[in-house]
């Protein structure tokens, strides 16, 4: 295809504003799929994704579009919709010249609308505003146009669409052809292709999703990954329509995938540049950075015999997930397991669920934590990704924790409530501005540890669901943090240790032992629970002794009912871990997060 007839674009939107529905409609309208073939949201291929309704892995679909008798090749590059995957989004956008910015006609501009818009502008993309859901009775496109002007876009250029009813789709496609520039790039130069995604296929090895920036790629070429120098022979090249279709080459400006018998996605880092071994490019494309896990958690098999299987499962998942890291870890309380690193809590959730569902492994996961940078008295600087390994206070000069810059858009009436929440979470106020007469955007610096778990839920409940939220990593800052230990039966349970702000430590310790008292089942003996900081006990509770006789309810003789109850008790035990001589249920490990 002639370079001038190619358009590469993506769709960006706040969650639920209709990105996937619009993508479906574009695919259907350009004839890539017949109506009968359309499963809703064809772009989200993993089951889990469909269930959660979140696009996790970017994909690219090639569409043929005829406009006034002229044939264009449109490449729709899908971006993940969750903040855990911001880096992937930025790489997908780098592969495009333009973006459709979808805004819900009833909801208007939201936090992710803005975050995505800024990302698109950072990449110099042409942004086409699309006001979607105009069929809704409470749609107010005029108000949305005004909001668009307020955020620096030309509201009059917005296209009115109902993705659901198929209104305005041709206009959107025409706008893509007319407003978005064709790819630039040197077709005669040495190959430079941007990797914006990759996926493991058990027959072909890794499929590497690329956008050719300069030069061309053919089957049989020997390619080199510029970040690590690894070389492979290209066995197959293809494009998604949206089913994969083989092609012989990808030319300058085109988007597709190749296979080269690559065994793991670790070799194919998103953001890296592919070139030809025979005629390598001098410089790689800008912006590559290795995926950086932000959240860590201990993963332990409930049944210690499953350690090997857990390792195998993690290795398999890693084939397809360059951002997942893990290394063996031993816990005095939980035995052998792994400390695994994730991009964020959603990523952790997905991996945990896949381990349990696809690999059938019962897991104990410890409360997730962030990574701390610690300056030691002896001059060393270390990274601590496991609270139990935080050195004692006397050895520490300073602890730094990761912080984010958070933007919160809220109706003006709730500004006070949002500020209060941010304050409780140790937020540092940065800015307040107005999107329109009724809505404001607050900017705060917040510790990642404070927003990791329930910040979003709290924000929603305190603003009656009206606020939206987005954040970006913004570095490390010093904080007055301490390690809080929990002792059960006089012994420190390493898996329960957490890092907390000194001002909250006492309250947290108290709340934790109270919560544990309720969660830990009574044993044959009395079990003291203590919270301590630096060896000093700050709170104490006791689980009183008693044997819970499950058969007590069954006076009378029905043996099958007795058996059922015993079975149930066994089932309940499955998720317990014996620490010393005390059985601790999985909920207890997660409770660490939930107490306030
Ligand atoms: P995520 O993938 O979760 O980020 O959401 P999304 O932005 O892809 O939104 P999606 O396409 O899943 O649509 C969200 C909801 O809005 C779904 O229930 C759609 O059926 C609905 N929806 C999408 N477009 C329209 C529209 O034009 N009109 C109406 N009434 N509903 C729509």
XYZ file of C-alpha atoms and ligand atoms in Angstrom:
628
model
C 0.000 0.000 0.000
C 1.206 3.500 -0.852
C 2.340 5.316 2.279
C -0.014 8.200 1.505
C -3.025 5.861 1.655
C -2.286 4.517 5.122
C -3.773 5.909 8.338
C -2.748 4.638 11.761
C -4.982 5.564 14.651
C -6.194 4.467 18.031
C -9.274 5.065 20.112
C -8.868 6.578 23.545
C -11.574 7.149 26.118
C -12.517 7.240 29.728
C -13.674 3.816 30.908
C -17.178 2.884 29.698
C -17.500 5.804 27.305
C -17.800 3.302 24.453
C -14.358 2.644 23.043
C -14.880 -1.067 22.380
C -18.368 -0.575 20.976
C -17.055 2.033 18.541
C -14.157 -0.232 17.525
C -16.626 -3.058 16.841
C -18.684 -0.735 14.698
C -15.704 0.476 12.660
C -14.653 -3.119 12.033
C -18.165 -4.088 11.036
C -18.718 -1.046 8.786
C -15.486 -1.557 6.865
C -16.527 -5.144 6.264
C -13.742 -6.851 8.137
C -16.309 -9.000 9.869
C -19.844 -9.843 8.917
C -22.506 -9.062 11.479
C -22.937 -12.738 12.218
C -19.289 -13.093 13.145
C -19.292 -10.171 15.498
C -18.998 -11.201 19.078
C -19.387 -8.026 21.054
C -16.035 -6.381 21.573
C -13.878 -8.484 19.304
C -10.791 -6.584 20.358
C -10.691 -8.009 23.856
C -9.586 -11.554 23.268
C -8.811 -13.025 26.648
C -11.786 -14.477 28.506
C -10.753 -12.811 31.669
C -10.646 -9.488 29.896
C -14.098 -9.961 28.558
C -15.385 -10.801 31.992
C -13.809 -7.756 33.504
C -14.523 -5.588 30.505
C -11.026 -4.195 30.546
C -8.744 -4.204 27.556
C -5.430 -5.471 28.844
C -3.356 -6.267 25.790
C -3.148 -3.883 22.849
C -4.053 -5.281 19.443
C -4.079 -3.940 15.924
C -6.709 -4.444 13.254
C -6.298 -3.574 9.578
C -9.398 -2.140 7.890
C -9.993 -1.397 4.201
C -11.968 1.763 3.733
C -13.268 3.185 0.442
C -13.745 6.924 0.485
C -14.917 8.628 -2.706
C -13.689 5.766 -4.825
C -10.281 5.690 -3.191
C -9.072 2.751 -1.089
C -7.366 3.427 2.232
C -5.649 1.094 4.666
C -6.668 2.009 8.214
C -4.848 0.429 11.119
C -6.750 0.575 14.392
C -4.411 0.093 17.301
C -6.181 -0.765 20.521
C -4.835 0.561 23.811
C -5.244 -0.870 27.300
C -7.684 1.147 29.358
C -6.214 0.879 32.830
C -3.678 3.062 34.539
C -1.517 0.035 35.412
C -0.709 -0.131 31.727
C 0.115 3.520 30.957
C 3.452 2.649 29.414
C 1.814 0.193 27.003
C -0.710 2.871 26.093
C 2.066 5.324 25.353
C 3.815 2.811 23.048
C 0.582 2.053 21.221
C 0.053 5.786 20.707
C 3.587 6.162 19.416
C 2.617 3.747 16.645
C -0.180 6.111 15.491
C -0.549 9.484 13.821
C -3.998 10.194 15.229
C -6.589 9.208 17.801
C -10.343 9.244 18.188
C -11.060 10.661 21.623
C -14.398 9.202 22.670
C -16.469 11.158 25.177
C -19.790 10.001 26.556
C -22.468 12.541 25.579
C -24.115 12.283 28.980
C -21.030 12.042 31.215
C -18.778 14.561 29.517
C -15.043 14.909 30.025
C -13.636 12.670 32.781
C -10.228 12.169 34.390
C -9.090 9.500 31.932
C -10.365 11.564 29.000
C -7.883 14.219 30.019
C -5.067 11.831 30.888
C -5.458 10.132 27.507
C -5.707 13.443 25.683
C -2.465 14.633 27.254
C -0.746 11.370 26.328
C -1.955 11.738 22.730
C -0.778 15.336 22.535
C 2.599 14.337 23.974
C 2.941 12.052 20.970
C 1.887 14.823 18.566
C -1.214 12.934 17.501
C -4.098 14.523 15.642
C -7.022 14.212 18.035
C -10.529 13.777 16.638
C -13.148 14.287 19.355
C -16.049 11.865 19.099
C -19.126 12.511 21.208
C -20.651 9.061 21.675
C -24.002 7.794 22.970
C -25.975 10.661 21.440
C -28.962 8.289 21.480
C -29.188 8.505 25.276
C -32.148 10.543 26.511
C -29.861 12.577 28.771
C -27.198 13.126 26.096
C -26.059 16.745 26.017
C -23.634 17.134 23.105
C -23.648 20.929 23.347
C -22.419 20.853 26.911
C -19.739 18.348 25.929
C -18.653 20.600 23.055
C -18.189 23.424 25.537
C -16.147 21.181 27.809
C -13.993 20.247 24.842
C -13.295 23.911 24.172
C -12.451 24.314 27.850
C -9.764 21.624 27.583
C -8.274 23.139 24.447
C -9.968 21.160 21.662
C -12.153 22.513 18.901
C -15.620 21.465 20.024
C -17.169 22.304 16.661
C -15.017 19.613 15.033
C -16.432 16.877 17.246
C -18.264 14.062 15.488
C -21.608 13.019 16.907
C -21.888 9.264 17.161
C -24.022 6.522 18.573
C -21.774 3.499 18.421
C -24.654 1.398 19.673
C -27.068 2.433 16.921
C -24.443 2.879 14.217
C -24.967 6.632 13.801
C -22.066 8.813 12.617
C -19.726 5.915 11.853
C -19.068 6.928 8.226
C -18.347 10.479 9.393
C -15.830 9.141 11.892
C -14.118 7.061 9.182
C -14.025 10.040 6.801
C -12.524 12.209 9.512
C -9.788 9.621 10.043
C -8.908 9.738 6.337
C -9.151 13.510 6.015
C -7.692 14.780 9.270
C -5.030 12.266 10.231
C -1.728 12.523 8.377
C -0.352 9.502 6.521
C 2.740 7.976 8.139
C 6.026 9.720 7.476
C 9.165 7.627 7.521
C 11.954 6.728 5.165
C 10.954 3.819 2.954
C 14.517 3.537 1.627
C 16.230 3.649 5.022
C 17.285 0.710 7.209
C 14.399 -1.009 8.995
C 13.157 0.516 12.218
C 9.991 -0.986 13.627
C 8.453 -0.151 16.999
C 7.302 -3.052 19.171
C 4.040 -2.017 20.799
C 2.910 -5.411 22.027
C 3.714 -9.102 21.959
C 1.924 -12.284 22.712
C 2.966 -15.891 23.121
C 1.508 -18.448 20.735
C 2.246 -22.075 21.549
C 2.729 -23.016 17.860
C 4.575 -20.042 16.429
C 6.398 -18.688 19.446
C 6.068 -15.037 20.290
C 4.033 -12.867 17.938
C 5.643 -9.440 17.895
C 3.283 -6.560 17.108
C 5.062 -3.804 15.259
C 4.639 -0.532 13.469
C 7.195 -0.156 10.673
C 8.621 3.341 10.974
C 11.372 3.179 8.312
C 12.245 0.542 5.708
C 10.381 -2.734 5.267
C 10.245 -6.219 6.792
C 9.997 -9.431 4.733
C 9.609 -13.109 5.550
C 13.110 -14.617 5.782
C 14.752 -11.434 7.087
C 17.075 -11.783 10.044
C 15.982 -9.223 12.625
C 17.747 -7.775 15.635
C 16.163 -6.351 18.789
C 18.098 -3.212 19.538
C 17.706 -3.253 23.345
C 19.403 -6.616 23.898
C 20.952 -7.442 20.498
C 19.101 -10.781 20.201
C 18.644 -11.968 16.578
C 15.951 -14.141 14.993
C 14.846 -15.239 11.497
C 11.374 -14.077 10.546
C 9.221 -17.086 9.718
C 5.897 -15.403 9.229
C 4.402 -11.943 8.838
C 0.744 -11.172 9.249
C -1.955 -8.631 9.875
C -5.195 -8.874 11.833
C -8.390 -8.407 9.873
C -9.251 -9.053 12.738
C -8.464 -12.735 12.157
C -4.758 -13.172 11.485
C -3.911 -13.233 7.761
C -0.405 -13.943 6.381
C 1.282 -11.296 4.209
C 4.723 -11.351 2.610
C 5.943 -8.036 3.917
C 5.202 -4.948 5.968
C 6.188 -1.661 4.363
C 6.954 1.746 5.801
C 4.035 2.998 7.862
C 2.305 -0.387 8.094
C 1.227 -2.237 11.209
C 1.171 -5.997 11.774
C 2.948 -8.842 13.517
C 5.765 -11.252 12.852
C 6.828 -14.602 14.263
C 10.440 -15.787 14.446
C 10.477 -18.833 16.729
C 11.022 -16.578 19.745
C 10.513 -18.504 22.957
C 9.662 -15.788 25.461
C 8.228 -12.293 25.448
C 11.161 -11.305 27.664
C 13.144 -10.950 24.420
C 10.572 -8.682 22.862
C 10.192 -5.706 25.119
C 7.398 -3.280 24.370
C 8.945 -0.003 23.209
C 12.064 -1.652 21.764
C 13.118 -1.200 18.107
C 13.447 -4.043 15.591
C 16.029 -3.629 12.841
C 17.687 -5.867 10.242
C 20.839 -7.709 11.277
C 22.294 -7.230 7.768
C 21.629 -3.496 7.603
C 21.008 -2.220 11.111
C 19.676 1.234 11.899
C 22.086 3.505 13.752
C 19.658 4.730 16.356
C 16.715 3.063 17.990
C 13.346 4.796 18.222
C 12.983 7.083 21.244
C 11.181 6.339 24.479
C 12.072 2.744 25.307
C 12.046 1.812 28.952
C 11.904 -1.622 30.530
C 8.677 -2.478 32.330
C 9.018 -1.576 35.984
C 7.001 -3.507 38.539
C 5.466 -1.130 41.067
C 3.628 -3.481 43.398
C 4.966 -6.614 45.050
C 3.297 -9.489 46.811
C 4.348 -12.855 48.210
C 2.714 -15.835 46.471
C 2.691 -19.059 48.476
C 1.064 -22.377 47.645
C -1.361 -23.454 50.348
C -0.072 -26.964 49.850
C 3.730 -26.857 50.082
C 3.968 -29.742 47.590
C 2.669 -27.399 44.914
C 5.734 -25.164 44.980
C 7.116 -26.696 41.782
C 3.814 -26.364 39.974
C 3.522 -22.752 41.081
C 6.966 -22.031 39.640
C 6.019 -23.681 36.338
C 2.783 -21.738 36.163
C 4.558 -18.441 36.820
C 7.122 -19.282 34.143
C 4.320 -19.992 31.673
C 2.527 -16.753 32.484
C 5.786 -14.878 32.122
C 6.140 -16.157 28.538
C 3.342 -13.786 27.708
C 3.889 -11.039 30.206
C 7.178 -9.207 30.205
C 6.099 -7.060 33.146
C 5.628 -9.976 35.555
C 8.694 -10.661 37.679
C 9.202 -13.248 40.399
C 11.925 -14.708 42.516
C 11.954 -17.407 45.167
C 11.327 -16.237 48.685
C 11.141 -18.026 51.991
C 8.881 -16.958 54.760
C 9.258 -18.296 58.257
C 5.463 -18.301 58.431
C 4.481 -19.493 54.968
C 7.397 -21.603 53.814
C 8.618 -21.585 50.210
C 7.045 -19.218 47.736
C 7.794 -16.338 45.418
C 7.989 -12.581 45.668
C 6.300 -11.388 42.515
C 6.296 -7.904 41.001
C 3.370 -6.366 39.137
C 2.565 -3.162 37.262
C -0.295 -2.478 39.646
C -3.082 -4.069 41.644
C -5.162 -4.990 38.611
C -2.195 -6.804 37.122
C -1.726 -8.683 40.404
C -5.402 -9.590 40.472
C -5.328 -10.931 36.941
C -2.237 -13.076 37.593
C -3.602 -14.395 40.868
C -6.872 -15.303 39.231
C -5.174 -17.031 36.319
C -2.967 -19.071 38.668
C -6.006 -20.257 40.532
C -8.348 -20.716 37.606
C -6.124 -21.936 34.787
C -3.487 -23.732 36.831
C -5.663 -24.780 39.707
C -3.254 -23.732 42.412
C -4.571 -22.639 45.782
C -2.610 -19.597 46.850
C -1.908 -17.538 49.897
C -1.017 -14.050 48.724
C 0.417 -11.565 51.145
C -0.836 -7.998 51.209
C 0.678 -6.128 48.257
C 3.239 -3.449 48.973
C 5.203 -0.845 47.045
C 8.997 -0.716 46.691
C 10.938 1.501 49.089
C 14.317 3.105 48.579
C 16.277 3.038 51.790
C 19.412 4.973 52.649
C 21.435 3.070 55.247
C 23.753 4.419 57.918
C 26.647 2.525 56.305
C 26.244 4.606 53.132
C 24.515 1.899 51.112
C 21.247 2.502 49.275
C 18.919 -0.495 48.966
C 15.524 -1.302 47.458
C 13.113 -3.040 49.775
C 10.258 -4.920 48.103
C 9.309 -7.007 51.126
C 8.276 -5.226 54.342
C 9.678 -8.066 56.443
C 13.125 -7.227 55.062
C 13.022 -3.559 56.055
C 16.160 -3.018 58.170
C 15.811 -1.973 61.818
C 15.302 1.736 62.453
C 18.812 2.202 63.869
C 20.396 1.215 60.538
C 18.317 3.620 58.475
C 19.065 7.227 57.546
C 16.006 7.735 55.357
C 13.183 5.799 53.698
C 11.739 7.033 50.415
C 8.416 5.888 49.036
C 6.926 6.089 45.510
C 4.398 8.857 44.883
C 1.965 9.598 42.050
C 0.452 12.744 40.656
C -3.283 12.205 40.794
C -5.921 14.168 38.898
C -9.435 13.986 40.258
C -12.367 15.490 38.399
C -15.374 16.101 40.593
C -18.562 18.163 40.680
C -17.715 21.370 42.571
C -20.053 20.387 45.431
C -17.707 17.571 46.421
C -14.407 19.458 46.354
C -14.389 19.519 50.159
C -15.015 15.794 50.444
C -12.281 14.989 47.929
C -9.789 17.230 49.709
C -10.583 15.563 52.990
C -9.958 12.128 51.507
C -6.689 13.238 49.892
C -5.577 14.714 53.212
C -6.339 11.477 55.065
C -4.183 9.680 52.530
C -1.228 11.997 53.102
C -1.876 13.887 49.877
C 0.028 17.059 49.030
C -2.213 19.620 47.348
C -0.942 20.841 43.970
C -3.687 22.528 42.005
C -7.376 23.248 41.539
C -8.871 24.288 38.195
C -12.317 24.294 36.639
C -13.407 22.219 33.629
C -16.699 24.071 33.392
C -19.008 25.947 35.740
C -19.903 22.801 37.658
C -16.844 20.623 37.640
C -13.349 21.011 38.980
C -10.074 19.181 38.612
C -7.963 18.710 41.728
C -4.338 17.686 41.472
C -2.566 16.010 44.374
C 0.657 14.247 44.996
C -0.239 11.019 46.790
C 1.820 8.105 48.092
C 1.239 5.078 45.873
C 0.805 2.931 48.981
C -2.158 5.077 50.033
C -4.122 4.782 46.809
C -3.276 1.193 46.020
C -6.119 -0.451 47.717
C -9.432 1.315 48.225
C -8.806 4.950 47.305
C -10.940 4.742 44.203
C -13.856 3.125 46.059
C -13.643 5.764 48.760
C -13.540 8.523 46.186
C -16.598 7.136 44.463
C -18.575 6.706 47.639
C -17.749 10.171 48.954
C -18.765 11.831 45.683
C -21.823 9.674 45.016
C -20.030 8.109 42.090
C -19.435 11.387 40.277
C -15.684 11.802 40.626
C -13.209 10.266 38.237
C -9.577 9.623 38.898
C -6.326 9.053 37.080
C -2.671 9.075 38.099
C 0.874 8.935 36.863
C 4.033 7.795 38.652
C 6.041 10.750 39.735
C 9.056 9.495 41.629
C 10.269 8.903 45.184
C 10.019 11.210 48.189
C 11.242 10.804 51.796
C 8.598 9.789 54.331
C 8.492 9.013 58.039
C 7.752 5.306 57.761
C 8.085 2.452 60.219
C 7.788 -1.314 60.073
C 4.835 -2.688 61.962
C 5.186 -6.337 62.997
C 2.521 -8.741 64.120
C 3.318 -11.423 66.672
C 1.176 -14.483 66.988
C 1.769 -16.627 70.011
C 4.870 -14.577 70.732
C 6.442 -15.053 67.312
C 6.782 -12.423 64.590
C 4.858 -13.596 61.525
C 6.963 -12.162 58.712
C 4.154 -12.352 56.165
C 2.125 -9.898 58.264
C 4.738 -7.161 58.500
C 3.770 -3.896 56.835
C 5.320 -0.486 56.322
C 3.162 2.370 57.639
C 3.457 6.066 58.308
C 4.522 6.716 61.879
C 1.427 8.850 62.571
C -0.860 6.007 61.578
C 1.120 3.154 63.088
C -0.534 3.006 66.478
C -4.044 3.155 65.101
C -3.251 0.622 62.415
C -1.619 -1.793 64.855
C -4.637 -1.656 67.155
C -7.098 -2.174 64.325
C -5.072 -5.032 62.934
C -4.876 -7.144 66.062
C -8.593 -6.608 66.618
C -9.329 -7.742 63.092
C -7.050 -10.762 63.409
C -8.709 -11.732 66.661
C -11.952 -12.060 64.739
C -10.425 -13.870 61.787
C -8.206 -16.413 63.458
C -10.257 -19.396 64.563
C -10.069 -20.440 68.164
C -7.460 -23.061 68.893
C -7.061 -25.561 71.695
C -4.988 -23.036 73.574
C -5.032 -19.294 74.114
C -3.295 -17.299 71.363
C -1.931 -13.836 72.117
C -1.819 -11.381 69.189
C 0.480 -8.388 69.380
C 1.434 -5.474 67.172
C 4.910 -4.067 67.620
C 7.197 -1.400 66.236
C 10.922 -1.868 66.640
C 10.333 -4.542 69.285
C 7.978 -2.377 71.348
C 4.478 -3.843 71.670
C 1.807 -1.238 70.916
C -1.362 -3.352 70.959
C -2.487 -6.725 72.207
C -5.518 -9.005 71.811
C -6.184 -12.629 72.629
C -7.896 -15.410 70.733
C -9.477 -17.424 73.492
C -9.059 -21.161 73.639
C -11.826 -23.446 72.432
C -12.256 -26.264 70.010
C -14.914 -25.563 67.498
C -16.943 -28.740 67.344
C -18.646 -28.701 63.980
C -20.688 -31.717 64.895
C -22.232 -29.995 67.879
C -25.124 -28.843 65.723
C -25.913 -32.381 64.679
C -27.691 -33.989 67.501
C -29.473 -36.909 66.022
C -28.032 -39.465 63.762
C -27.947 -38.490 60.088
C -24.511 -39.687 59.122
C -24.504 -38.122 55.669
C -25.119 -34.716 57.163
C -22.270 -35.264 59.593
C -20.029 -36.209 56.742
C -21.028 -33.091 54.861
C -20.147 -30.881 57.779
C -16.791 -32.563 58.200
C -16.160 -32.116 54.487
C -17.040 -28.491 54.804
C -14.639 -28.095 57.670
C -11.906 -29.692 55.583
C -12.729 -27.324 52.746
C -12.445 -24.405 55.128
C -9.048 -25.650 56.207
C -7.684 -25.740 52.701
C -7.008 -22.051 52.708
C -5.345 -22.043 56.083
C -1.702 -21.924 56.802
C -0.302 -23.274 60.028
C 2.063 -20.791 61.558
C 3.831 -22.356 64.481
C 0.867 -24.221 65.826
C -1.783 -21.666 64.850
C -4.007 -21.984 61.790
C -4.318 -18.708 59.892
C -6.879 -18.283 57.100
C -6.116 -16.477 53.814
C -8.498 -13.637 54.710
C -6.186 -12.715 57.553
C -3.355 -11.976 55.133
C -5.533 -9.711 53.051
C -7.108 -8.084 56.116
C -3.870 -6.166 56.518
C -5.001 -3.996 53.628
C -8.552 -3.507 54.687
C -8.178 -2.131 58.152
C -8.124 1.599 58.386
P -13.853 -0.345 28.682
O -13.448 -1.377 27.667
O -14.369 -0.946 29.953
O -12.836 0.746 28.866
O -15.120 0.412 28.129
P -15.301 1.022 26.739
O -14.923 2.459 26.763
O -14.685 0.153 25.711
O -16.865 1.002 26.640
P -17.790 -0.097 25.963
O -17.679 -0.050 24.496
O -17.607 -1.388 26.655
O -19.188 0.557 26.338
C -19.564 0.795 27.672
C -21.074 0.705 27.778
O -21.669 1.767 27.008
C -21.646 -0.582 27.200
O -22.683 -0.980 28.033
C -22.141 -0.184 25.832
O -23.202 -0.976 25.403
C -22.576 1.239 26.065
N -22.503 2.048 24.831
C -21.466 2.173 23.978
N -21.782 2.999 22.952
C -23.053 3.414 23.178
C -23.952 4.281 22.479
O -23.660 4.846 21.430
N -25.162 4.477 23.033
C -25.536 3.884 24.193
N -26.749 4.127 24.657
N -24.737 3.053 24.877
C -23.506 2.811 24.376
